[in-house]
Amino acid sequence: MPLFRQLQARPEREREKQQKRNLRQQGCEEEEEDEPSSLIRLCLLSLAENMKDVWVQDYAQNYMDQYFFRYIMGPFSLLPSELLEELLYILSRRSLLSRAALHLLLLPQLHSLSLSHSCNLVTANLCSLISARCQSLKSLNLSGAVNVSAPALCSLLGNLSRLHYLRLAGTLCDHTVMDTLAQRCPALKHLDVSRCVHLHPASLLPLAHSSRLRGLSSLLALDIGLEENEDNGTASAAFLLLGLPSLRQVALDNVGQACLMILKREFWLTEGFTSKEGVTSLQELWVKAVQGREGAAEENSFSLEDKVDKSLHLERSKAAGLRTEDGNQEATLKLGAREIQRVSLNSLDALGQLCPDLCSISLNCHEEDDNGDEDVLGSGRTTLTKGLARWSGQLRCLSLQFPGPLSELVSPLQVSGSNLTSLTLEGVQADGHLPFLDLIRACPKLTSLTVHIDPPRSNQEEEDDDEGLEDWDLPCLPDLSSLTLNFFLDERQLKPVLCWRSLRGALWALLRGAPQLKNLSLIATPCRLDSVFRLVLDHHSKPLGASDEPPLRSLRHVSLKRSDVTMAAMTRLVNTCRRLSTLDLSGCWSMSLSNITKLQGKASRRRHKLQITWT
């Protein structure tokens, strides 16, 4: 009888397992160490720790380099897929995965395989093993595997017809791999080929013209190739948007300009591109997309007679080129995209008209001709506010590159931030603590807040009195689990200028009012952090809307690089945050080697291991 039995499948359990696999493939999941480990997990941890010295030693010494085994009936062949994938995950995340271990763990029952943390092990020979043994794979992550050629990838993917999720970011993937996917992987739903320098935008066209890939719902292809003609990248993005009706997550260079082209129907701009690539015209693809989406939307809304009339109308419209009496095209098209990355501000209006159901957007608000002009910045703020208002109440994730003062973003966030759970701001300039507080008020449901910001250019007022914190009327983010404030610091500066001392009030509200905070990163903070941690840990007051739970008890990862902190504050933090696993104090000038040694001594007596970084 096998040691591990396959548990009976349940819908809830299957959904949980799929969510866990997706998080692992994206590198977002962390190993849970807060709760007592189950017996099964303890067994897997023991296997992982003894893999090199016990389980693979005989195979590595006597067989691995002398023979090529198509299949191995070894010690792990009876493990069900769920436990096999869990063991591979533990080995990979703990840097214990070796070539010999992979040879023994590549078994037919595997459904998910991620080698992004061990990409140096991925070779053409290993791909041949995966191709022979793991033909039931549904999820494969080879991101960063630069030792595998495009022909080897084609040979591998040609035998994995059940793949649903494929990540090849940063590999040697080229147009031949795209041809293979279009022909041999009909079940593909998610594809990530970002940072593939040998892959040009036009190489993605087989995905749009393949009748087998109608179910592709996620396509990530940022920073691919070096396309000399930017118009070709725009045309390719337009073809993919129209040719893949199931796309929900889109990350393409020039996707904003492609939306602008589709909305204005400037299909004549792509005539040279289509003749060069030998593909159907964008006009014909647009007609098919309109007819397909209208037919799908109204399929269940009409009687039989209505459907016949609709069919006749579509045929007449097609014959007439979808034109009205004044020669303008009458049909409209709505794309089903939910998440779009890398959109420019000048294409935001077009995106709003084509994609009314967006819930996640990454936007670059930098205009080449603004030069810091106030009129241009004001116009950009108006455009941004009006554009984001289209998705008011439905946006969940928002990322903005905005080269202006933080106060200029208050209005856009007030119209779009009510249901945001993730907000990322890059390039903004600090102009006082009031706009920062207004930002927090505008986005009360945030679980992740990341701000890359220039510190104030002049000294800000300082709050001297720690008493009466309740009168500060400061907001908080009770659901926040990740906070990153990265202040720009010139490389010539050894430490930041402490010019924003009033920031400590906002930091106190954020840290005191977020009991579930797990990740904290405060880089080059322009105020002393000792007083912040003292207020958070020792003061009885709390911000508006905060719970009574003690603060910082859930912290796992803390980075305070190049900030003003002392040994006393760090000792207090380490003693309070019992779950803390990493603490980065690089560049903290008030900390000495003896301080770090003492902290490590205190950490050695904790249940959870603590890794301290200091330079």
Coordinates of C-alpha atoms in Angstrom, one line a residue:
M1 CA 0.0 0.0 0.0
P2 CA 1.4 3.4 -0.9
L3 CA 2.4 5.7 2.0
F4 CA 0.3 8.6 0.7
R5 CA -3.2 8.1 -0.7
Q6 CA -4.7 10.5 -3.2
L7 CA -7.4 12.5 -1.3
Q8 CA -10.9 12.5 -2.8
A9 CA -11.4 15.5 -5.0
R10 CA -13.7 18.2 -3.8
P11 CA -14.6 21.4 -5.7
E12 CA -13.5 23.7 -2.9
R13 CA -10.2 21.8 -2.5
E14 CA -9.6 21.9 -6.2
R15 CA -10.1 25.7 -6.3
E16 CA -7.7 26.2 -3.4
K17 CA -5.1 24.1 -5.1
Q18 CA -5.4 26.0 -8.3
Q19 CA -5.1 29.3 -6.6
K20 CA -2.0 28.1 -4.8
R21 CA -0.5 26.9 -8.0
N22 CA -1.1 30.3 -9.7
L23 CA 0.5 32.1 -6.8
R24 CA 3.5 29.8 -6.9
Q25 CA 3.9 30.3 -10.7
Q26 CA 3.9 34.1 -10.2
G27 CA 6.3 33.8 -7.3
C28 CA 3.8 35.5 -4.9
E29 CA 3.2 32.8 -2.4
E30 CA 5.2 32.6 0.8
E31 CA 5.9 29.5 2.9
E32 CA 3.5 29.6 5.9
E33 CA 5.3 29.0 9.2
D34 CA 2.9 30.6 11.6
E35 CA 0.7 27.6 12.2
P36 CA 1.9 24.2 13.4
S37 CA 3.0 22.1 10.4
S38 CA 1.0 19.1 9.5
L39 CA 2.5 15.6 9.6
I40 CA 2.6 15.5 5.8
R41 CA 4.4 18.8 5.5
L42 CA 6.9 17.7 8.2
C43 CA 7.6 14.6 6.1
L44 CA 8.1 16.7 3.0
L45 CA 10.5 19.0 4.8
S46 CA 12.5 16.1 6.0
L47 CA 12.7 14.7 2.5
A48 CA 13.9 18.1 1.2
E49 CA 16.6 18.5 3.9
N50 CA 17.9 15.0 3.3
M51 CA 17.5 14.9 -0.5
K52 CA 21.2 15.4 -1.3
D53 CA 22.7 13.1 1.3
V54 CA 20.2 10.3 1.3
W55 CA 17.6 10.1 -1.5
V56 CA 19.7 11.0 -4.6
Q57 CA 23.2 10.1 -3.5
D58 CA 23.2 6.6 -5.1
Y59 CA 21.6 7.8 -8.3
A60 CA 24.0 10.8 -8.6
Q61 CA 27.1 8.7 -8.0
N62 CA 26.4 5.6 -10.1
Y63 CA 23.8 6.4 -12.7
M64 CA 23.1 10.0 -13.6
D65 CA 26.1 10.7 -15.9
Q66 CA 26.5 7.1 -17.1
Y67 CA 23.0 6.3 -18.3
F68 CA 19.9 8.0 -19.8
F69 CA 16.7 6.7 -18.3
R70 CA 13.5 7.5 -20.0
Y71 CA 11.6 6.5 -16.9
I72 CA 12.7 5.9 -13.3
M73 CA 10.8 3.7 -10.9
G74 CA 12.3 5.3 -7.8
P75 CA 11.4 6.3 -4.3
F76 CA 9.0 9.0 -5.3
S77 CA 7.0 7.4 -8.1
L78 CA 4.2 6.5 -5.7
L79 CA 3.7 10.1 -4.6
P80 CA 0.5 11.7 -5.8
S81 CA 0.8 14.9 -7.9
E82 CA -0.1 17.3 -5.2
L83 CA 2.6 16.1 -2.8
L84 CA 5.2 15.8 -5.6
E85 CA 4.5 19.4 -6.6
E86 CA 4.8 20.5 -3.0
L87 CA 8.1 18.8 -2.6
L88 CA 9.5 20.4 -5.8
Y89 CA 8.3 23.8 -4.5
I90 CA 10.0 23.4 -1.2
L91 CA 13.3 22.3 -2.8
S92 CA 13.2 25.2 -5.2
R93 CA 12.4 27.9 -2.7
R94 CA 15.0 26.7 -0.3
S95 CA 17.7 26.3 -3.0
L96 CA 18.0 22.6 -2.4
L97 CA 16.9 21.5 -5.9
S98 CA 19.7 19.7 -7.8
R99 CA 19.9 18.0 -11.2
A100 CA 19.8 14.6 -9.7
A101 CA 16.7 15.4 -7.6
L102 CA 15.0 16.7 -10.7
H103 CA 15.8 13.5 -12.6
L104 CA 14.0 11.5 -9.8
L105 CA 11.1 13.9 -9.4
L106 CA 10.1 14.4 -13.1
L107 CA 7.3 11.8 -13.1
P108 CA 4.2 11.3 -15.2
Q109 CA 1.8 12.4 -12.5
L110 CA 3.2 16.0 -12.4
H111 CA 0.6 18.6 -13.4
S112 CA 2.6 21.7 -12.5
L113 CA 6.3 22.4 -12.8
S114 CA 8.0 25.7 -11.9
L115 CA 11.8 26.0 -12.4
S116 CA 12.1 29.8 -12.4
H117 CA 14.0 29.7 -9.1
S118 CA 16.3 27.0 -10.5
C119 CA 16.6 28.2 -14.1
N120 CA 20.3 27.3 -14.2
L121 CA 19.3 23.6 -14.1
V122 CA 17.2 23.9 -17.3
T123 CA 19.1 22.5 -20.3
A124 CA 18.1 20.8 -23.6
N125 CA 18.6 17.4 -22.0
L126 CA 16.3 18.3 -19.1
C127 CA 13.7 19.5 -21.6
S128 CA 13.9 16.1 -23.3
L129 CA 13.2 14.4 -20.0
I130 CA 10.2 16.7 -19.3
S131 CA 8.9 16.0 -22.8
A132 CA 9.2 12.2 -22.4
R133 CA 7.9 11.9 -18.8
C134 CA 5.6 14.8 -18.0
Q135 CA 3.1 14.9 -20.9
S136 CA 0.2 15.6 -18.5
L137 CA 1.7 19.0 -17.5
K138 CA -0.9 21.8 -17.3
S139 CA 1.4 24.5 -15.9
L140 CA 5.1 25.1 -16.8
N141 CA 7.4 28.0 -15.8
L142 CA 10.8 28.2 -17.4
S143 CA 11.3 31.9 -16.9
G144 CA 15.0 32.9 -17.0
A145 CA 16.1 29.6 -18.6
V146 CA 18.7 31.1 -21.1
N147 CA 20.5 27.7 -21.6
V148 CA 17.8 26.3 -23.8
S149 CA 17.6 27.1 -27.5
A150 CA 14.5 27.8 -29.4
P151 CA 14.5 24.4 -31.2
A152 CA 14.7 22.7 -27.8
L153 CA 11.8 24.7 -26.6
C154 CA 9.8 23.8 -29.8
S155 CA 10.6 20.1 -29.3
L156 CA 9.4 20.3 -25.6
L157 CA 6.2 22.3 -26.2
G158 CA 5.2 20.1 -29.2
N159 CA 4.6 17.2 -26.7
L160 CA 2.7 19.2 -24.1
S161 CA -0.7 19.6 -25.7
R162 CA -2.5 19.9 -22.3
L163 CA -0.7 23.1 -21.2
H164 CA -2.9 25.8 -19.7
Y165 CA -0.2 28.1 -18.2
L166 CA 3.2 28.7 -19.8
R167 CA 5.8 31.2 -18.7
L168 CA 8.9 31.7 -20.9
A169 CA 9.9 35.2 -19.7
G170 CA 13.6 36.0 -20.4
T171 CA 14.3 32.9 -22.5
L172 CA 15.6 32.5 -26.0
C173 CA 12.0 32.1 -27.3
D174 CA 11.5 33.2 -31.0
H175 CA 8.9 33.1 -33.8
T176 CA 9.3 29.3 -34.2
V177 CA 8.1 28.8 -30.6
M178 CA 5.0 30.9 -31.3
D179 CA 4.3 28.8 -34.4
T180 CA 4.6 25.6 -32.2
L181 CA 2.2 27.0 -29.6
A182 CA -0.4 28.0 -32.2
Q183 CA -0.4 24.5 -33.7
R184 CA 0.3 22.2 -30.7
C185 CA -1.1 23.8 -27.5
P186 CA -4.8 24.3 -28.1
A187 CA -5.6 24.4 -24.3
L188 CA -3.3 27.4 -23.6
K189 CA -4.9 30.1 -21.4
H190 CA -1.9 32.1 -20.1
L191 CA 1.3 32.9 -21.9
D192 CA 4.2 35.1 -20.6
V193 CA 7.0 35.8 -23.1
S194 CA 8.2 39.2 -21.6
R195 CA 11.8 40.1 -22.0
C196 CA 12.4 37.7 -24.8
V197 CA 14.9 39.6 -26.9
H198 CA 14.7 37.2 -29.9
L199 CA 11.0 37.6 -30.2
H200 CA 9.6 40.5 -32.2
P201 CA 6.0 41.8 -32.0
A202 CA 5.2 40.5 -35.4
S203 CA 6.2 37.0 -34.2
L204 CA 3.1 36.9 -32.0
L205 CA 0.7 37.1 -35.0
P206 CA 0.3 33.3 -35.3
L207 CA -1.4 33.4 -31.9
A208 CA -4.1 35.7 -33.3
H209 CA -4.6 33.8 -36.5
S210 CA -4.7 30.3 -35.0
S211 CA -8.2 28.8 -34.8
R212 CA -6.9 26.6 -31.9
L213 CA -6.1 29.3 -29.4
R214 CA -9.6 30.8 -29.0
G215 CA -9.3 30.3 -25.2
L216 CA -6.1 32.3 -24.6
S217 CA -7.1 34.8 -21.9
S218 CA -3.7 36.2 -20.7
L219 CA -0.8 37.4 -22.8
L220 CA 2.2 39.1 -21.3
A221 CA 4.8 40.3 -23.9
L222 CA 6.5 43.4 -22.6
D223 CA 10.0 44.5 -23.6
I224 CA 10.3 41.9 -26.4
G225 CA 12.7 42.2 -29.4
L226 CA 14.0 45.5 -30.8
E227 CA 11.4 46.5 -33.3
E228 CA 12.9 49.3 -35.5
N229 CA 9.5 50.5 -36.7
E230 CA 7.2 51.4 -33.8
D231 CA 4.2 51.3 -36.1
N232 CA 4.8 47.5 -36.6
G233 CA 4.5 47.0 -32.8
T234 CA 1.3 49.0 -32.8
A235 CA -0.1 47.0 -35.7
S236 CA 0.8 43.7 -34.0
A237 CA -0.9 44.7 -30.8
A238 CA -4.0 45.7 -32.7
F239 CA -4.1 42.3 -34.5
L240 CA -3.8 40.5 -31.1
L241 CA -6.5 42.5 -29.5
L242 CA -8.9 41.8 -32.4
G243 CA -7.8 38.2 -33.1
L244 CA -8.0 36.8 -29.5
P245 CA -11.6 37.3 -28.4
S246 CA -11.0 35.7 -24.9
L247 CA -8.1 38.1 -23.9
R248 CA -8.7 39.4 -20.3
Q249 CA -5.1 40.2 -19.2
V250 CA -3.0 42.1 -21.7
A251 CA 0.6 43.4 -21.3
L252 CA 1.9 44.5 -24.7
D253 CA 4.1 47.3 -25.9
N254 CA 2.1 50.0 -27.8
V255 CA -1.2 48.5 -26.6
G256 CA -2.5 52.0 -25.9
Q257 CA -1.7 53.2 -29.5
A258 CA -3.3 50.0 -30.8
C259 CA -6.6 50.9 -29.0
L260 CA -6.4 54.4 -30.5
M261 CA -6.0 52.9 -34.0
I262 CA -8.9 50.5 -33.5
L263 CA -11.2 53.2 -32.1
K264 CA -10.4 55.6 -35.0
R265 CA -10.4 52.6 -37.5
E266 CA -7.2 53.8 -39.1
F267 CA -6.7 50.4 -40.6
W268 CA -5.1 51.8 -43.7
L269 CA -1.9 52.5 -41.7
T270 CA -1.2 48.7 -41.5
E271 CA -1.5 47.9 -45.2
G272 CA 2.3 47.7 -45.7
F273 CA 2.6 45.6 -42.5
T274 CA 0.0 43.1 -43.6
S275 CA 1.4 42.7 -47.1
K276 CA 4.9 42.2 -45.6
E277 CA 3.7 39.6 -43.1
G278 CA 1.3 37.9 -45.4
V279 CA -1.7 38.1 -43.1
T280 CA -5.3 39.2 -43.5
S281 CA -6.1 42.9 -43.3
L282 CA -6.9 44.5 -40.0
Q283 CA -10.2 45.7 -41.5
E284 CA -11.3 42.2 -42.2
L285 CA -10.2 41.1 -38.7
W286 CA -12.2 44.0 -37.2
V287 CA -15.4 43.0 -39.1
K288 CA -15.0 39.4 -37.9
A289 CA -14.5 40.6 -34.3
V290 CA -17.6 42.8 -34.4
Q291 CA -19.7 40.1 -35.8
G292 CA -18.4 37.5 -33.4
R293 CA -18.9 39.6 -30.3
E294 CA -22.4 40.9 -31.4
G295 CA -23.4 37.3 -32.1
A296 CA -22.2 36.0 -28.8
A297 CA -23.8 38.8 -26.8
E298 CA -27.2 38.4 -28.5
E299 CA -27.3 34.7 -28.9
N300 CA -29.6 34.1 -26.0
S301 CA -31.6 37.3 -26.3
F302 CA -33.6 36.7 -29.5
S303 CA -36.3 34.4 -30.7
L304 CA -35.7 32.2 -33.8
E305 CA -37.2 34.8 -36.1
D306 CA -35.1 37.5 -34.6
K307 CA -32.0 35.4 -35.0
V308 CA -32.7 34.8 -38.7
D309 CA -33.3 38.6 -39.2
K310 CA -30.0 39.3 -37.3
S311 CA -28.1 36.9 -39.5
L312 CA -29.4 38.5 -42.7
H313 CA -28.5 41.9 -41.3
L314 CA -25.0 40.8 -40.6
E315 CA -24.6 39.4 -44.1
R316 CA -25.8 42.6 -45.6
S317 CA -23.6 44.7 -43.3
K318 CA -20.6 42.6 -44.3
A319 CA -21.3 43.0 -48.0
A320 CA -21.7 46.7 -47.5
G321 CA -18.5 47.0 -45.5
L322 CA -20.4 48.0 -42.4
R323 CA -21.1 51.5 -43.7
T324 CA -24.0 53.9 -43.3
E325 CA -25.3 56.4 -45.9
D326 CA -22.8 59.0 -45.1
G327 CA -19.9 56.5 -45.5
N328 CA -19.0 56.2 -41.8
Q329 CA -18.7 52.8 -40.2
E330 CA -21.6 52.2 -37.9
A331 CA -20.6 49.1 -35.9
T332 CA -19.0 49.5 -32.5
L333 CA -16.6 47.1 -30.7
K334 CA -16.1 46.5 -27.0
L335 CA -13.1 44.5 -25.9
G336 CA -13.3 42.1 -23.0
A337 CA -10.0 43.0 -21.4
R338 CA -10.0 43.3 -17.5
E339 CA -6.3 44.0 -17.0
I340 CA -4.0 46.1 -19.2
Q341 CA -0.4 47.2 -18.6
R342 CA 1.7 50.0 -20.1
V343 CA -0.9 52.5 -21.4
S344 CA 0.0 56.1 -22.2
L345 CA -2.1 59.0 -21.1
N346 CA -3.0 60.1 -24.6
S347 CA -4.6 56.8 -25.3
L348 CA -6.6 56.6 -22.0
D349 CA -9.8 57.9 -23.6
A350 CA -9.7 55.3 -26.4
L351 CA -9.0 52.6 -23.8
G352 CA -12.1 53.7 -21.8
Q353 CA -14.3 53.4 -24.8
L354 CA -13.0 50.0 -25.9
C355 CA -12.6 48.4 -22.5
P356 CA -15.4 49.4 -20.2
D357 CA -14.9 46.4 -17.9
L358 CA -11.3 47.2 -16.8
C359 CA -10.4 46.4 -13.2
S360 CA -6.6 46.8 -13.4
I361 CA -4.5 49.3 -15.3
S362 CA -0.9 50.3 -15.5
L363 CA -0.5 53.9 -16.8
N364 CA 2.4 56.1 -17.9
C365 CA 1.4 59.7 -17.4
H366 CA 4.8 61.1 -18.6
E367 CA 4.4 63.3 -21.7
E368 CA 7.5 64.0 -23.8
D369 CA 6.6 67.6 -24.2
D370 CA 5.5 68.6 -20.7
N371 CA 8.9 69.9 -19.4
G372 CA 7.3 70.6 -16.1
D373 CA 4.9 73.2 -17.5
E374 CA 2.1 73.9 -15.1
D375 CA -0.6 74.2 -17.8
V376 CA 0.5 70.9 -19.3
L377 CA 0.4 69.2 -15.8
G378 CA -3.0 70.7 -15.2
S379 CA -4.3 69.4 -18.5
G380 CA -2.8 66.0 -17.7
R381 CA -4.5 65.9 -14.4
T382 CA -7.8 66.7 -16.0
T383 CA -7.3 64.0 -18.6
L384 CA -6.3 61.5 -16.0
T385 CA -9.3 62.3 -13.7
K386 CA -11.8 62.1 -16.6
G387 CA -10.2 58.9 -17.9
L388 CA -10.2 57.1 -14.6
A389 CA -13.7 58.2 -13.8
R390 CA -15.0 55.8 -16.5
W391 CA -14.1 52.9 -14.2
S392 CA -15.1 54.5 -11.0
G393 CA -16.0 51.9 -8.3
Q394 CA -14.7 49.0 -10.4
L395 CA -10.9 49.5 -10.5
R396 CA -9.0 47.1 -8.1
C397 CA -5.4 47.7 -9.2
L398 CA -3.8 50.9 -10.4
S399 CA -0.2 51.7 -11.3
L400 CA 0.8 55.2 -12.2
Q401 CA 4.0 56.7 -13.5
F402 CA 3.4 60.4 -12.7
P403 CA 6.3 63.0 -12.9
G404 CA 4.5 65.6 -10.8
P405 CA 3.5 66.6 -7.3
L406 CA 1.6 64.2 -5.2
S407 CA -1.2 66.7 -4.7
E408 CA -2.0 66.5 -8.5
L409 CA -3.1 62.9 -8.0
V410 CA -5.6 63.5 -5.2
S411 CA -8.5 64.3 -7.6
P412 CA -7.9 61.3 -9.9
L413 CA -7.7 59.0 -6.9
Q414 CA -10.8 60.4 -5.3
V415 CA -12.8 59.4 -8.4
S416 CA -11.2 55.9 -8.8
G417 CA -9.9 54.8 -5.5
S418 CA -12.9 53.8 -3.5
N419 CA -12.5 50.0 -4.2
L420 CA -8.7 49.9 -5.0
T421 CA -6.8 47.1 -3.3
S422 CA -3.4 47.8 -4.9
L423 CA -1.9 51.1 -5.7
T424 CA 1.6 51.8 -7.1
L425 CA 2.9 55.4 -7.8
E426 CA 6.3 56.0 -9.4
G427 CA 8.2 59.3 -9.9
V428 CA 5.9 61.5 -7.9
Q429 CA 7.2 64.5 -5.9
A430 CA 6.3 65.0 -2.2
D431 CA 4.7 68.4 -1.5
G432 CA 3.6 68.1 2.1
H433 CA 1.9 65.5 4.3
L434 CA -1.6 66.7 3.6
P435 CA -1.8 65.3 0.0
F436 CA -0.4 62.0 1.4
L437 CA -3.2 61.8 3.9
D438 CA -5.8 62.7 1.2
L439 CA -4.4 59.8 -0.8
I440 CA -5.0 57.4 2.1
R441 CA -8.5 58.7 2.6
A442 CA -9.3 58.3 -1.1
C443 CA -8.3 54.6 -1.1
P444 CA -9.6 53.0 2.2
K445 CA -9.5 49.4 1.0
L446 CA -5.9 49.2 0.0
T447 CA -4.0 46.0 0.8
S448 CA -0.9 47.0 -1.0
L449 CA 0.6 50.5 -1.3
T450 CA 3.9 51.2 -3.1
V451 CA 5.2 54.7 -3.6
H452 CA 8.5 55.7 -5.3
I453 CA 8.7 59.4 -4.4
D454 CA 11.1 62.4 -4.4
P455 CA 11.4 63.9 -0.9
P456 CA 10.3 67.5 -0.3
R457 CA 12.6 70.1 -1.7
S458 CA 12.2 72.3 1.4
N459 CA 11.9 71.5 5.1
Q460 CA 8.4 70.6 6.3
E461 CA 6.9 71.5 9.6
E462 CA 7.5 69.2 12.5
E463 CA 5.0 67.7 14.9
D464 CA 6.6 68.1 18.4
D465 CA 3.9 66.8 20.7
D466 CA 3.2 63.1 21.0
E467 CA 0.2 63.7 23.2
G468 CA -3.2 64.2 21.8
L469 CA -2.7 61.8 18.8
E470 CA -6.5 61.3 18.7
D471 CA -6.8 65.0 17.7
W472 CA -4.6 64.6 14.7
D473 CA -7.6 63.1 12.8
L474 CA -5.4 60.8 10.8
P475 CA -6.8 58.1 8.5
C476 CA -5.5 54.5 8.3
L477 CA -5.7 51.5 6.0
P478 CA -7.0 48.6 8.1
D479 CA -6.6 46.0 5.4
L480 CA -3.0 46.9 4.4
S481 CA -0.6 44.0 4.2
S482 CA 2.2 45.5 2.1
L483 CA 3.7 49.0 2.4
T484 CA 6.6 50.4 0.4
L485 CA 7.8 54.0 0.6
N486 CA 11.0 54.4 -1.5
F487 CA 12.4 57.9 -1.4
F488 CA 14.8 59.0 -4.1
L489 CA 18.4 59.4 -2.8
D490 CA 21.2 60.6 -5.0
E491 CA 24.1 58.2 -5.2
R492 CA 26.4 60.9 -4.0
Q493 CA 24.5 61.3 -0.8
L494 CA 25.4 59.0 2.1
K495 CA 22.2 59.6 4.0
P496 CA 18.9 61.4 3.3
V497 CA 18.2 64.9 4.5
L498 CA 15.6 64.8 7.3
C499 CA 13.4 67.4 5.7
W500 CA 9.9 65.8 6.1
R501 CA 9.6 65.3 9.8
S502 CA 5.8 65.6 9.8
L503 CA 5.7 62.4 7.8
R504 CA 5.9 60.5 11.1
G505 CA 2.3 61.2 11.8
A506 CA 1.2 59.5 8.6
L507 CA 3.6 56.6 9.2
W508 CA 2.2 56.2 12.7
A509 CA -1.4 56.0 11.3
L510 CA -0.4 53.5 8.6
L511 CA 1.6 51.2 10.9
R512 CA -0.7 51.5 13.9
G513 CA -3.9 51.0 11.9
A514 CA -2.8 47.9 9.9
P515 CA -2.7 44.9 12.1
Q516 CA -2.3 42.5 9.2
L517 CA 0.8 44.2 7.8
K518 CA 3.3 41.6 6.6
N519 CA 5.8 43.5 4.4
L520 CA 7.2 46.9 5.3
S521 CA 9.8 48.8 3.3
L522 CA 10.9 52.3 4.2
I523 CA 13.9 53.3 2.1
A524 CA 15.9 56.5 2.7
T525 CA 13.1 57.9 4.8
P526 CA 13.4 61.7 5.3
C527 CA 12.4 61.5 9.0
R528 CA 13.7 59.7 12.1
L529 CA 12.0 56.3 12.4
D530 CA 12.8 55.8 16.1
S531 CA 10.0 58.2 17.1
V532 CA 7.6 56.4 14.6
F533 CA 8.2 53.0 16.1
R534 CA 7.9 54.4 19.6
L535 CA 4.5 55.9 18.9
V536 CA 3.3 52.7 17.2
L537 CA 4.5 50.2 19.8
D538 CA 4.2 52.2 23.1
H539 CA 1.4 54.8 22.6
H540 CA -2.1 53.8 23.6
S541 CA -3.8 56.0 20.9
K542 CA -4.9 54.8 17.5
P543 CA -6.0 56.4 14.2
L544 CA -9.6 56.7 13.0
G545 CA -11.1 53.4 12.0
A546 CA -8.3 51.3 13.5
S547 CA -9.0 48.0 15.3
D548 CA -7.9 47.2 18.8
E549 CA -5.5 44.5 17.6
P550 CA -1.9 45.1 18.6
P551 CA 0.2 46.5 15.7
L552 CA 3.1 44.9 13.8
R553 CA 2.5 41.4 15.1
S554 CA 2.1 40.0 11.6
L555 CA 5.3 41.5 10.2
R556 CA 7.4 39.1 8.1
H557 CA 9.8 41.2 6.1
V558 CA 11.1 44.7 7.0
S559 CA 13.6 46.8 5.0
L560 CA 14.8 50.1 6.4
K561 CA 17.7 50.7 4.1
R562 CA 19.5 54.0 4.4
S563 CA 17.2 55.3 7.1
D564 CA 17.8 56.8 10.5
V565 CA 17.2 54.1 13.1
T566 CA 19.0 53.1 16.3
M567 CA 19.7 49.9 18.2
A568 CA 17.1 50.7 20.8
A569 CA 14.3 50.9 18.2
M570 CA 15.5 47.7 16.4
T571 CA 15.7 45.7 19.6
R572 CA 12.1 46.8 20.4
L573 CA 11.0 45.8 16.9
V574 CA 12.7 42.3 17.0
N575 CA 11.3 41.6 20.5
T576 CA 7.8 42.6 19.4
C577 CA 7.6 41.1 15.9
R578 CA 8.0 37.4 16.7
R579 CA 7.2 36.3 13.1
L580 CA 9.8 38.5 11.5
S581 CA 12.0 36.5 9.1
T582 CA 14.1 39.2 7.2
L583 CA 15.4 42.6 8.4
D584 CA 17.4 44.7 6.0
L585 CA 19.4 47.5 7.7
S586 CA 21.8 48.2 4.8
G587 CA 23.2 51.7 4.9
C588 CA 21.7 52.5 8.3
W589 CA 24.5 54.8 9.6
S590 CA 23.5 54.7 13.2
M591 CA 23.9 50.9 13.4
S592 CA 27.3 49.3 14.1
L593 CA 28.7 45.8 13.7
S594 CA 28.4 45.2 17.4
N595 CA 24.7 46.3 17.3
I596 CA 24.0 43.8 14.5
T597 CA 25.8 41.0 16.4
K598 CA 23.7 41.7 19.5
L599 CA 20.5 41.6 17.4
Q600 CA 21.5 38.3 15.8
G601 CA 22.1 36.9 19.3
K602 CA 18.6 37.9 20.4
A603 CA 17.1 36.5 17.1
S604 CA 18.9 33.1 17.7
R605 CA 16.6 32.5 20.7
R606 CA 13.4 32.9 18.6
R607 CA 11.2 30.2 17.2
H608 CA 11.3 31.8 13.7
K609 CA 14.7 32.3 12.1
L610 CA 15.6 35.9 11.4
Q611 CA 18.0 36.9 8.7
I612 CA 19.6 40.4 9.2
T613 CA 21.3 42.2 6.4
W614 CA 23.7 45.1 7.2
T615 CA 26.5 46.7 5.2

